[in-house]
Amino acid sequence: MVNYIFVFLISIGIFYGFITGNTIAINNEILNVGEYSLNIILKLFPIMCLWLGLMNIASQSGLLDIIAKKFSKILKYIFKEIPENHEVMGLISLNIVMNMVGLGNAATPIGLKAIKSLNELNKNKDTPSKSMQTFLILNTTGLTIVPTSILALRMSSGSTNPSIILPACIITTILSTVTGLIINYLFNKKRGNL
């Protein structure tokens, strides 16, 4: 569906450019966007490698497991229907930790494993469980402490102080996560799923 929306928007833009006689601007944008995209990728790549490398070191040293266990103690209050010491709590914790340091792409496979494991606990396979919905909300709101992609984009755009947005990003993601959890709680309370 998103592909259709992008094709539609691009088609409208090109059509509008032809109608207004801006074909030169269209050609320039088509040629320049490839170079701009490549520059962004080249500037994002080292930062992603750095964080993935650090996460790999943390994983092999056992630090991620320690952090996941600490988060599991907090998350057990949010995911009350998951049995104690179930492996899915570790997956959920790891996914949240990786999202917190801005590694959404690296967190995706772990998130998919967590959803698969949550589905095994789900009694009604046709409907997502309360835990699945809550995990999706946590994943979508994306509590982030180090927004690596945003920092890399700001650096690639020539920002003199790319990290100035960190407090705003942290506050925003905390607010979005808390708001998402509150709305989820209210919907579950209304449905009688608590």
Backbone as CSV, one residue per row, in Angstrom:
resi,resn,N_x,N_y,N_z,CA_x,CA_y,CA_z,C_x,C_y,C_z
1,MET,0.816,-1.194,0.000,0.000,0.000,0.000,0.863,1.262,0.000
2,VAL,1.936,1.249,0.786,2.818,2.419,0.852,3.460,2.674,-0.508
3,ASN,3.797,1.586,-1.229,4.376,1.743,-2.567,3.429,2.494,-3.489
4,TYR,2.143,2.165,-3.420,1.157,2.842,-4.259,1.063,4.329,-3.910
5,ILE,1.131,4.625,-2.618,1.066,6.026,-2.192,2.273,6.801,-2.731
6,PHE,3.481,6.203,-2.625,4.674,6.881,-3.133,4.599,7.077,-4.643
7,VAL,4.169,6.052,-5.358,4.041,6.162,-6.820,3.039,7.258,-7.163
8,PHE,1.928,7.301,-6.430,0.903,8.323,-6.657,1.468,9.717,-6.428
9,LEU,2.179,9.922,-5.311,2.744,11.242,-5.002,3.807,11.665,-6.012
10,ILE,4.658,10.726,-6.403,5.697,11.039,-7.390,5.059,11.381,-8.735
11,SER,4.025,10.623,-9.111,3.332,10.886,-10.378,2.689,12.263,-10.379
12,ILE,2.067,12.636,-9.270,1.453,13.965,-9.171,2.521,15.051,-9.303
13,GLY,3.655,14.858,-8.621,4.743,15.828,-8.693,5.272,15.995,-10.108
14,ILE,5.483,14.892,-10.804,5.992,14.955,-12.180,4.952,15.589,-13.096
15,PHE,3.699,15.181,-12.926,2.615,15.739,-13.738,2.505,17.245,-13.520
16,TYR,2.572,17.676,-12.272,2.510,19.108,-11.955,3.703,19.846,-12.557
17,GLY,4.873,19.221,-12.521,6.059,19.829,-13.118,5.906,20.034,-14.606
18,PHE,5.301,19.070,-15.298,5.071,19.208,-16.737,4.052,20.303,-17.027
19,ILE,2.995,20.363,-16.238,1.953,21.364,-16.455,2.503,22.778,-16.265
20,THR,3.324,22.965,-15.236,3.866,24.294,-14.931,5.127,24.615,-15.719
21,GLY,5.610,23.680,-16.512,6.795,23.917,-17.336,8.105,23.803,-16.582
22,ASN,8.131,23.083,-15.498,9.348,22.914,-14.684,10.046,21.588,-14.969
23,THR,10.123,21.204,-16.225,10.753,19.914,-16.555,12.246,19.911,-16.225
24,ILE,12.889,21.053,-16.317,14.323,21.125,-15.980,14.512,20.847,-14.492
25,ALA,13.637,21.402,-13.665,13.724,21.168,-12.220,13.494,19.689,-11.901
26,ILE,12.575,19.046,-12.619,12.314,17.614,-12.410,13.557,16.810,-12.754
27,ASN,14.166,17.111,-13.906,15.387,16.391,-14.315,16.511,16.597,-13.307
28,ASN,16.679,17.828,-12.846,17.740,18.116,-11.869,17.512,17.345,-10.574
29,GLU,16.278,17.318,-10.108,15.971,16.593,-8.866,16.211,15.099,-9.026
30,ILE,15.801,14.543,-10.154,15.998,13.099,-10.384,17.480,12.762,-10.373
31,LEU,18.299,13.616,-10.979,19.743,13.364,-11.019,20.414,13.624,-9.674
32,ASN,19.967,14.658,-8.957,20.619,15.016,-7.686,20.210,14.124,-6.522
33,VAL,19.002,13.575,-6.571,18.527,12.793,-5.431,19.352,11.511,-5.248
34,GLY,19.868,10.952,-6.320,20.704,9.756,-6.211,21.993,10.043,-5.462
35,GLU,22.621,11.159,-5.804,23.862,11.545,-5.123,23.598,11.866,-3.655
36,TYR,22.508,12.584,-3.393,22.154,12.944,-2.014,21.885,11.690,-1.182
37,SER,21.153,10.740,-1.765,20.845,9.490,-1.054,22.107,8.700,-0.755
38,LEU,23.004,8.631,-1.716,24.265,7.916,-1.509,25.081,8.572,-0.398
39,ASN,25.111,9.900,-0.352,25.842,10.602,0.709,25.258,10.289,2.087
40,ILE,23.939,10.246,2.166,23.304,9.916,3.449,23.676,8.503,3.873
41,ILE,23.616,7.559,2.927,23.961,6.168,3.237,25.408,6.062,3.708
42,LEU,26.306,6.757,3.017,27.721,6.695,3.385,27.996,7.309,4.754
43,LYS,27.187,8.288,5.160,27.377,8.890,6.484,26.665,8.092,7.572
44,LEU,25.587,7.417,7.216,24.885,6.581,8.193,25.622,5.274,8.458
45,PHE,26.266,4.752,7.433,26.905,3.443,7.514,27.916,3.324,8.651
46,PRO,28.862,4.264,8.811,29.831,4.110,9.910,29.178,4.157,11.293
47,ILE,28.168,5.011,11.452,27.498,5.108,12.753,26.761,3.813,13.066
48,MET,26.071,3.265,12.067,25.374,1.998,12.274,26.375,0.885,12.579
49,CYS,27.511,0.883,11.877,28.541,-0.127,12.140,29.072,-0.005,13.565
50,LEU,29.300,1.238,14.007,29.790,1.465,15.361,28.814,0.895,16.385
51,TRP,27.532,1.263,16.268,26.556,0.805,17.250,26.321,-0.693,17.170
52,LEU,26.276,-1.237,15.953,26.110,-2.687,15.827,27.309,-3.421,16.408
53,GLY,28.492,-2.854,16.205,29.696,-3.449,16.800,29.655,-3.408,18.318
54,LEU,29.259,-2.263,18.865,29.136,-2.146,20.321,28.080,-3.114,20.867
55,MET,26.959,-3.240,20.145,25.912,-4.171,20.587,26.398,-5.614,20.497
56,ASN,27.219,-5.917,19.496,27.767,-7.266,19.365,28.714,-7.562,20.521
57,ILE,29.548,-6.589,20.868,30.451,-6.752,22.016,29.638,-6.923,23.297
58,ALA,28.608,-6.080,23.459,27.754,-6.175,24.644,27.034,-7.519,24.701
59,SER,26.648,-8.023,23.537,25.960,-9.316,23.485,26.901,-10.456,23.874
60,GLN,28.109,-10.446,23.304,29.056,-11.525,23.586,29.604,-11.459,25.010
61,SER,29.670,-10.263,25.576,30.173,-10.133,26.946,29.108,-10.447,27.992
62,GLY,27.848,-10.550,27.543,26.755,-10.842,28.472,26.071,-9.600,29.019
63,LEU,26.563,-8.419,28.624,25.980,-7.176,29.113,24.525,-7.026,28.676
64,LEU,24.232,-7.416,27.438,22.854,-7.323,26.955,21.919,-8.217,27.755
65,ASP,22.412,-9.386,28.128,21.589,-10.288,28.943,21.303,-9.679,30.314
66,ILE,22.303,-9.032,30.888,22.116,-8.381,32.194,21.085,-7.259,32.071
67,ILE,21.242,-6.436,31.018,20.299,-5.330,30.804,18.900,-5.875,30.541
68,ALA,18.807,-6.935,29.729,17.504,-7.542,29.426,16.839,-8.079,30.691
69,LYS,17.633,-8.682,31.581,17.066,-9.193,32.837,16.563,-8.052,33.716
70,LYS,17.312,-6.939,33.734,16.879,-5.774,34.514,15.572,-5.216,33.941
71,PHE,15.507,-5.129,32.623,14.287,-4.636,31.986,13.124,-5.594,32.184
72,SER,13.411,-6.881,32.223,12.349,-7.868,32.423,11.631,-7.640,33.746
73,LYS,12.389,-7.208,34.765,11.770,-6.944,36.068,10.776,-5.791,35.983
74,ILE,11.064,-4.808,35.150,10.149,-3.684,34.962,8.989,-4.097,34.054
75,LEU,9.315,-4.823,33.002,8.306,-5.166,31.995,7.276,-6.180,32.486
76,LYS,7.593,-6.910,33.548,6.629,-7.901,34.040,5.355,-7.216,34.536
77,TYR,5.454,-5.929,34.906,4.267,-5.188,35.330,3.416,-4.758,34.137
78,ILE,4.054,-4.622,32.982,3.328,-4.238,31.766,2.768,-5.477,31.071
79,PHE,3.550,-6.559,31.054,3.143,-7.805,30.401,2.752,-8.833,31.459
80,LYS,1.629,-8.608,32.096,1.209,-9.451,33.215,0.786,-10.852,32.789
81,GLU,0.350,-11.022,31.543,-0.135,-12.340,31.124,0.974,-13.282,30.659
82,ILE,2.219,-12.784,30.595,3.336,-13.644,30.210,3.830,-14.373,31.458
83,PRO,4.001,-15.695,31.366,4.485,-16.451,32.534,5.871,-15.975,32.978
84,GLU,6.103,-16.076,34.269,7.384,-15.624,34.839,8.538,-16.433,34.257
85,ASN,9.650,-15.763,33.994,10.891,-16.343,33.442,10.704,-16.958,32.064
86,HIS,9.712,-16.500,31.312,9.530,-16.982,29.932,10.550,-16.292,29.037
87,GLU,11.042,-17.015,28.030,12.082,-16.493,27.138,11.656,-15.229,26.395
88,VAL,10.359,-15.064,26.173,9.889,-13.911,25.402,10.185,-12.591,26.123
89,MET,10.248,-12.599,27.451,10.576,-11.382,28.181,11.987,-10.897,27.839
90,GLY,12.911,-11.834,27.671,14.266,-11.473,27.258,14.293,-10.873,25.862
91,LEU,13.493,-11.453,24.953,13.425,-10.932,23.587,12.820,-9.526,23.562
92,ILE,11.742,-9.347,24.331,11.106,-8.029,24.397,12.081,-7.011,24.976
93,SER,12.759,-7.381,26.044,13.723,-6.476,26.691,14.848,-6.106,25.732
94,LEU,15.380,-7.098,25.049,16.471,-6.864,24.110,16.018,-5.946,22.974
95,ASN,14.811,-6.166,22.469,14.267,-5.333,21.413,14.149,-3.883,21.868
96,ILE,13.651,-3.685,23.076,13.488,-2.323,23.603,14.849,-1.655,23.801
97,VAL,15.818,-2.402,24.336,17.162,-1.843,24.550,17.789,-1.430,23.216
98,MET,17.653,-2.265,22.209,18.233,-1.941,20.904,17.535,-0.731,20.282
99,ASN,16.232,-0.617,20.471,15.530,0.570,19.983,15.956,1.812,20.746
100,MET,16.262,1.666,22.025,16.662,2.816,22.844,17.980,3.435,22.368
101,VAL,18.851,2.607,21.826,20.126,3.141,21.328,20.076,3.421,19.824
102,GLY,18.873,3.433,19.270,18.698,3.831,17.881,18.994,2.763,16.856
103,LEU,18.932,1.506,17.244,19.209,0.416,16.311,17.917,-0.298,15.910
104,GLY,16.967,0.475,15.412,15.680,-0.097,15.022,15.810,-1.210,14.005
105,ASN,16.724,-1.058,13.035,16.901,-2.092,12.011,17.433,-3.392,12.609
106,ALA,18.358,-3.270,13.545,18.924,-4.463,14.179,17.930,-5.083,15.157
107,ALA,17.014,-4.270,15.672,16.029,-4.774,16.630,14.887,-5.517,15.951
108,THR,14.701,-5.303,14.659,13.564,-5.904,13.951,13.542,-7.430,14.023
109,PRO,14.656,-8.141,13.738,14.600,-9.606,13.823,14.241,-10.103,15.225
110,ILE,14.740,-9.415,16.244,14.423,-9.810,17.625,12.957,-9.543,17.913
111,GLY,12.445,-8.425,17.404,11.026,-8.112,17.559,10.136,-9.147,16.894
112,LEU,10.542,-9.614,15.718,9.761,-10.648,15.019,9.764,-11.967,15.800
113,LYS,10.931,-12.299,16.388,10.985,-13.509,17.228,10.091,-13.352,18.450
114,ALA,10.075,-12.155,19.030,9.236,-11.904,20.205,7.758,-12.043,19.857
115,ILE,7.347,-11.503,18.716,5.937,-11.619,18.294,5.586,-13.075,18.042
116,LYS,6.493,-13.813,17.420,6.238,-15.242,17.163,6.081,-15.990,18.484
117,SER,6.934,-15.687,19.443,6.852,-16.338,20.749,5.586,-15.916,21.491
118,LEU,5.201,-14.645,21.373,3.960,-14.181,21.993,2.747,-14.852,21.355
119,ASN,2.825,-15.101,20.053,1.716,-15.772,19.365,1.562,-17.213,19.832
120,GLU,2.678,-17.844,20.218,2.592,-19.211,20.751,1.858,-19.220,22.093
121,LEU,1.988,-18.133,22.863,1.278,-18.021,24.138,-0.179,-17.600,23.951
122,ASN,-0.488,-17.087,22.780,-1.825,-16.573,22.496,-2.828,-17.720,22.367
123,LYS,-3.923,-17.631,23.113,-4.952,-18.676,23.055,-5.821,-18.541,21.814
124,ASN,-6.101,-17.315,21.405,-6.920,-17.056,20.226,-6.014,-16.589,19.098
125,LYS,-5.684,-17.486,18.177,-4.708,-17.186,17.129,-5.224,-16.172,16.097
126,ASP,-6.558,-15.963,16.056,-7.124,-15.027,15.088,-7.013,-13.575,15.537
127,THR,-6.814,-13.360,16.825,-6.777,-12.012,17.392,-5.474,-11.825,18.172
128,PRO,-4.811,-10.683,17.979,-3.590,-10.450,18.758,-3.905,-10.374,20.251
129,SER,-3.047,-10.974,21.040,-3.237,-10.941,22.497,-2.934,-9.547,23.033
130,LYS,-3.307,-9.333,24.286,-3.028,-8.052,24.946,-1.523,-7.790,24.964
131,SER,-0.737,-8.822,25.221,0.725,-8.664,25.243,1.270,-8.300,23.867
132,MET,0.710,-8.891,22.828,1.147,-8.570,21.466,0.840,-7.109,21.140
133,GLN,-0.337,-6.643,21.539,-0.712,-5.253,21.293,0.205,-4.304,22.062
134,THR,0.466,-4.635,23.313,1.338,-3.787,24.136,2.753,-3.737,23.567
135,PHE,3.265,-4.885,23.135,4.600,-4.922,22.543,4.650,-4.089,21.268
136,LEU,3.610,-4.180,20.461,3.548,-3.391,19.236,3.556,-1.899,19.555
137,ILE,2.828,-1.512,20.596,2.810,-0.098,20.996,4.193,0.342,21.470
138,LEU,4.847,-0.471,22.289,6.199,-0.134,22.756,7.171,-0.025,21.590
139,ASN,7.024,-0.901,20.629,7.905,-0.905,19.475,7.633,0.288,18.567
140,THR,6.356,0.629,18.396,5.987,1.725,17.508,6.339,3.081,18.103
141,THR,6.085,3.255,19.399,6.397,4.544,20.014,7.903,4.741,20.142
142,GLY,8.641,3.660,20.198,10.096,3.686,20.093,10.834,4.560,21.081
143,LEU,10.784,4.187,22.335,11.553,4.895,23.355,13.024,4.909,22.942
144,THR,13.564,6.110,22.694,14.931,6.243,22.171,15.734,7.212,23.022
145,ILE,16.925,6.787,23.404,17.829,7.649,24.150,18.902,8.215,23.216
146,VAL,19.360,7.402,22.280,20.372,7.842,21.311,19.803,7.646,19.903
147,PRO,19.217,8.690,19.299,18.644,8.560,17.951,19.737,8.608,16.878
148,THR,20.401,7.480,16.656,21.569,7.458,15.764,21.229,7.899,14.343
149,SER,20.087,7.486,13.825,19.736,7.864,12.452,19.547,9.368,12.330
150,ILE,18.855,9.968,13.286,18.615,11.415,13.242,19.935,12.165,13.379
151,LEU,20.798,11.700,14.283,22.104,12.355,14.448,22.922,12.268,13.161
152,ALA,22.894,11.100,12.521,23.658,10.928,11.279,23.091,11.807,10.165
153,LEU,21.762,11.916,10.089,21.155,12.773,9.073,21.499,14.242,9.315
154,ARG,21.491,14.643,10.566,21.854,16.030,10.883,23.325,16.292,10.548
155,MET,24.192,15.308,10.818,25.604,15.461,10.484,25.788,15.557,8.972
156,SER,25.063,14.716,8.237,25.209,14.721,6.777,24.664,15.996,6.145
157,SER,23.746,16.663,6.857,23.187,17.917,6.341,24.019,19.130,6.753
158,GLY,25.115,18.903,7.467,26.028,19.977,7.817,25.684,20.711,9.103
159,SER,24.952,20.068,10.000,24.602,20.702,11.267,25.864,20.950,12.084
160,THR,25.940,22.134,12.695,27.104,22.453,13.520,27.039,21.766,14.873
161,ASN,25.829,21.453,15.347,25.660,20.768,16.626,24.542,19.729,16.487
162,PRO,24.843,18.573,15.894,23.789,17.584,15.645,23.142,17.033,16.904
163,SER,23.842,17.053,18.028,23.304,16.445,19.245,22.445,17.386,20.073
164,ILE,22.225,18.616,19.605,21.415,19.566,20.361,19.961,19.096,20.503
165,ILE,19.540,18.212,19.629,18.153,17.734,19.650,17.938,16.570,20.616
166,LEU,19.003,16.068,21.236,18.869,14.903,22.120,17.832,15.087,23.227
167,PRO,17.851,16.183,23.989,16.826,16.322,25.038,15.402,16.296,24.486
168,ALA,15.188,16.979,23.365,13.842,16.994,22.762,13.437,15.603,22.300
169,CYS,14.374,14.854,21.706,14.065,13.486,21.249,13.731,12.576,22.426
170,ILE,14.505,12.677,23.493,14.273,11.829,24.666,12.915,12.141,25.291
171,ILE,12.622,13.437,25.473,11.332,13.822,26.057,10.175,13.372,25.166
172,THR,10.317,13.571,23.868,9.258,13.192,22.927,8.998,11.698,22.944
173,THR,10.060,10.898,22.921,9.843,9.445,22.898,9.295,8.933,24.227
174,ILE,9.702,9.545,25.332,9.134,9.150,26.628,7.642,9.472,26.651
175,LEU,7.289,10.680,26.196,5.874,11.067,26.163,5.053,10.169,25.241
176,SER,5.604,9.843,24.074,4.853,8.990,23.143,4.677,7.585,23.709
177,THR,5.705,7.062,24.370,5.603,5.725,24.961,4.591,5.704,26.100
178,VAL,4.663,6.679,26.989,3.725,6.742,28.116,2.294,6.931,27.601
179,THR,2.121,7.809,26.635,0.790,8.043,26.064,0.245,6.769,25.410
180,GLY,1.094,6.086,24.651,0.671,4.836,24.019,0.252,3.788,25.032
181,LEU,1.029,3.661,26.102,0.695,2.685,27.146,-0.594,3.054,27.872
182,ILE,-0.804,4.340,28.111,-2.044,4.780,28.780,-3.254,4.500,27.891
183,ILE,-3.148,4.831,26.618,-4.264,4.575,25.696,-4.529,3.078,25.595
184,ASN,-3.473,2.280,25.526,-3.631,0.823,25.482,-4.340,0.319,26.735
185,TYR,-3.934,0.843,27.894,-4.561,0.457,29.163,-6.041,0.823,29.164
186,LEU,-6.370,2.035,28.711,-7.765,2.474,28.701,-8.623,1.631,27.759
187,PHE,-8.078,1.298,26.578,-8.835,0.447,25.651,-9.045,-0.947,26.228
188,ASN,-8.007,-1.499,26.850,-8.145,-2.824,27.452,-9.120,-2.805,28.628
189,LYS,-9.106,-1.720,29.382,-10.052,-1.587,30.514,-11.478,-1.504,29.993
190,LYS,-11.676,-0.753,28.919,-13.014,-0.609,28.331,-13.526,-1.950,27.808
191,ARG,-12.629,-2.753,27.237,-13.010,-4.072,26.706,-13.090,-5.134,27.795
192,GLY,-12.613,-4.815,28.970,-12.614,-5.789,30.068,-11.493,-6.799,29.977
193,ASN,-10.363,-6.411,29.347,-9.237,-7.324,29.162,-8.194,-7.228,30.264
194,LEU,-8.477,-6.507,31.332,-7.456,-6.340,32.377,-7.491,-7.476,33.373
